[in-house]
Structures are given as C-alpha cells and as structure tokens.
Amino acid sequence: MLQRLQTLFLCGILFLTTALFFVEIWEQTNLNPGPEAPLKTTETGTLSLNSLTIIKAGEGQTQLNHSTFLLQVIAGVSILLTIVIIFLYKNRLLQIRMVNLLNLLLAGLLTALIFEIQFAEKQLSGTIINKSYEIGTFLPAISIILGFFANKYIRKDEKLVRSMDRIR
C-alpha cells in the first residue's frame, strides 16, 4: 500500500538521493606560501556529485577537473531502485530484500564519497585555511538510516499479514 509509513521512508530516501545531484559534498581552501614572502597562492577544492574541481589561484590560474562518473552511476541506480521498491508493496518479501540491496548500494556510495574526498585532499597542498564537509556528505548516511526504518516497517506489515492468515 502506498500510504504506509515505509513508503514515506522510501520517498525520503528518493528525495535525499536526488538532492545529492544539486548540493556540494566537500570544500577545502589551502594557502601556499610563495617563493617570496609576500606572494601567496590559494588552492580551492570543491566536490559535488557532478565533478571534483580544484582551482589553484595565484600568478597563473590552473584548474583540475576530475570526473565523478562512478558516484553519479551509483546515485542514479539508487534512485531507480528506490522507485522500483516503492511499487513492490504487494510483494513484501521481495521488497525487504530490495531495501537491503539499496542499503548496500547507499553504503557503497558513502564509501566512494569518502575515497573521493581523500583523493581531493591529496591534490591540495599547503596550509588548510578552511575545510568543510557540506550537507551532501551526510545525505547517504541519513538515507541508510531511513532504509533501516523502512525495512523495519515492511517486516512489521509482513508479520501482521501472516498473523491474519493464521486466524483464518
């Protein structure tokens, strides 16, 4: 049934995973002292689901763009899988297995995000001025928690249906 509580949790996962495409995940600014004392350059790294961008500003501005295609694929598959799970309400046992698969996929997305952040940090040098983990870093973790809650309520519905079958 589409009006059940687990559907709200699944819609939350759908919303949060879709929001990953529109928010930043990580940002860091470093300060590099130049060869002469007054000359300093800054490096700024920004990671979103669409790209990793590192800008080295100073005398000459250089820019590094790194593809995050794997992150996009995992997030896209998670979105499609969530939509499929929402409409599997008639087959609760399959829905439980699919939610477990979705949680594994979201854990993989979170792991890939962590590795991508570490890669980006290695590309920057100098003294860290500002480092911030944006909201996009935490969205997969929140989605995993919502997945566990959805699974709990799907199991609860399955137990209720089985108890009604015993009464008949």
PDB file of C-alpha atoms in Angstrom, residues 8-84:
ATOM      1  CA  LEU A   8       7.317   7.753   3.451  1.00  0.00           C
ATOM      2  CA  PHE A   9      10.767   6.493   4.429  1.00  0.00           C
ATOM      3  CA  LEU A  10      11.391   5.287   0.881  1.00  0.00           C
ATOM      4  CA  CYS A  11      10.236   8.648  -0.509  1.00  0.00           C
ATOM      5  CA  GLY A  12      12.673  10.294   1.920  1.00  0.00           C
ATOM      6  CA  ILE A  13      15.480   8.142   0.501  1.00  0.00           C
ATOM      7  CA  LEU A  14      14.388   9.110  -3.007  1.00  0.00           C
ATOM      8  CA  PHE A  15      14.384  12.813  -2.117  1.00  0.00           C
ATOM      9  CA  LEU A  16      17.773  12.731  -0.338  1.00  0.00           C
ATOM     10  CA  THR A  17      19.488  10.731  -3.071  1.00  0.00           C
ATOM     11  CA  THR A  18      18.111  13.064  -5.746  1.00  0.00           C
ATOM     12  CA  ALA A  19      19.253  16.068  -3.699  1.00  0.00           C
ATOM     13  CA  LEU A  20      22.828  14.753  -3.931  1.00  0.00           C
ATOM     14  CA  PHE A  21      22.911  15.906  -7.558  1.00  0.00           C
ATOM     15  CA  PHE A  22      22.256  19.511  -6.511  1.00  0.00           C
ATOM     16  CA  VAL A  23      24.315  20.056  -3.338  1.00  0.00           C
ATOM     17  CA  GLU A  24      28.028  20.260  -2.627  1.00  0.00           C
ATOM     18  CA  ILE A  25      29.708  17.443  -0.748  1.00  0.00           C
ATOM     19  CA  TRP A  26      33.060  18.883   0.345  1.00  0.00           C
ATOM     20  CA  GLU A  27      35.061  22.087   0.091  1.00  0.00           C
ATOM     21  CA  GLN A  28      38.566  22.993   1.208  1.00  0.00           C
ATOM     22  CA  THR A  29      40.775  26.057   0.818  1.00  0.00           C
ATOM     23  CA  ASN A  30      44.543  25.923   1.314  1.00  0.00           C
ATOM     24  CA  LEU A  31      47.131  28.698   1.471  1.00  0.00           C
ATOM     25  CA  ASN A  32      50.562  28.131  -0.073  1.00  0.00           C
ATOM     26  CA  PRO A  33      53.424  30.472   0.734  1.00  0.00           C
ATOM     27  CA  GLY A  34      55.190  31.542  -2.435  1.00  0.00           C
ATOM     28  CA  PRO A  35      58.963  31.607  -3.021  1.00  0.00           C
ATOM     29  CA  GLU A  36      58.970  35.209  -1.852  1.00  0.00           C
ATOM     30  CA  ALA A  37      57.313  36.046   1.464  1.00  0.00           C
ATOM     31  CA  PRO A  38      54.537  38.397   0.271  1.00  0.00           C
ATOM     32  CA  LEU A  39      53.466  36.110  -2.601  1.00  0.00           C
ATOM     33  CA  LYS A  40      50.912  33.546  -1.551  1.00  0.00           C
ATOM     34  CA  THR A  41      48.661  31.358  -3.617  1.00  0.00           C
ATOM     35  CA  THR A  42      45.409  29.729  -2.676  1.00  0.00           C
ATOM     36  CA  GLU A  43      44.021  26.388  -3.735  1.00  0.00           C
ATOM     37  CA  THR A  44      40.348  25.627  -3.529  1.00  0.00           C
ATOM     38  CA  GLY A  45      38.870  22.174  -3.944  1.00  0.00           C
ATOM     39  CA  THR A  46      35.158  21.561  -4.364  1.00  0.00           C
ATOM     40  CA  LEU A  47      33.493  18.174  -4.670  1.00  0.00           C
ATOM     41  CA  SER A  48      29.952  17.679  -5.863  1.00  0.00           C
ATOM     42  CA  LEU A  49      28.298  14.641  -7.375  1.00  0.00           C
ATOM     43  CA  ASN A  50      28.853  16.179 -10.805  1.00  0.00           C
ATOM     44  CA  SER A  51      32.595  16.927 -10.584  1.00  0.00           C
ATOM     45  CA  LEU A  52      35.656  17.497  -8.471  1.00  0.00           C
ATOM     46  CA  THR A  53      37.124  20.916  -9.210  1.00  0.00           C
ATOM     47  CA  ILE A  54      40.453  22.140  -7.888  1.00  0.00           C
ATOM     48  CA  ILE A  55      41.428  25.739  -8.655  1.00  0.00           C
ATOM     49  CA  LYS A  56      44.965  26.935  -7.951  1.00  0.00           C
ATOM     50  CA  ALA A  57      44.920  30.721  -7.913  1.00  0.00           C
ATOM     51  CA  GLY A  58      47.988  32.902  -7.825  1.00  0.00           C
ATOM     52  CA  GLU A  59      50.177  34.247 -10.565  1.00  0.00           C
ATOM     53  CA  GLY A  60      48.741  31.830 -13.118  1.00  0.00           C
ATOM     54  CA  GLN A  61      45.415  30.188 -12.515  1.00  0.00           C
ATOM     55  CA  THR A  62      45.261  26.449 -13.131  1.00  0.00           C
ATOM     56  CA  GLN A  63      42.259  24.232 -12.818  1.00  0.00           C
ATOM     57  CA  LEU A  64      41.844  20.483 -12.444  1.00  0.00           C
ATOM     58  CA  ASN A  65      38.526  18.825 -13.219  1.00  0.00           C
ATOM     59  CA  HIS A  66      38.112  15.219 -12.172  1.00  0.00           C
ATOM     60  CA  SER A  67      35.160  13.100 -13.265  1.00  0.00           C
ATOM     61  CA  THR A  68      32.897  11.622 -10.613  1.00  0.00           C
ATOM     62  CA  PHE A  69      31.053   9.336 -13.007  1.00  0.00           C
ATOM     63  CA  LEU A  70      31.064   6.383 -10.592  1.00  0.00           C
ATOM     64  CA  LEU A  71      29.308   8.474  -7.937  1.00  0.00           C
ATOM     65  CA  GLN A  72      26.698   9.564 -10.467  1.00  0.00           C
ATOM     66  CA  VAL A  73      26.040   5.988 -11.578  1.00  0.00           C
ATOM     67  CA  ILE A  74      25.665   4.680  -8.023  1.00  0.00           C
ATOM     68  CA  ALA A  75      23.324   7.546  -7.094  1.00  0.00           C
ATOM     69  CA  GLY A  76      21.275   7.076 -10.286  1.00  0.00           C
ATOM     70  CA  VAL A  77      20.906   3.331  -9.717  1.00  0.00           C
ATOM     71  CA  SER A  78      19.888   4.052  -6.107  1.00  0.00           C
ATOM     72  CA  ILE A  79      17.175   6.421  -7.304  1.00  0.00           C
ATOM     73  CA  LEU A  80      15.814   3.900  -9.817  1.00  0.00           C
ATOM     74  CA  LEU A  81      15.928   1.083  -7.270  1.00  0.00           C
ATOM     75  CA  THR A  82      14.049   3.196  -4.729  1.00  0.00           C
ATOM     76  CA  ILE A  83      11.285   3.895  -7.250  1.00  0.00           C
ATOM     77  CA  VAL A  84      11.009   0.166  -8.001  1.00  0.00           C
TER      78      VAL A  84
END
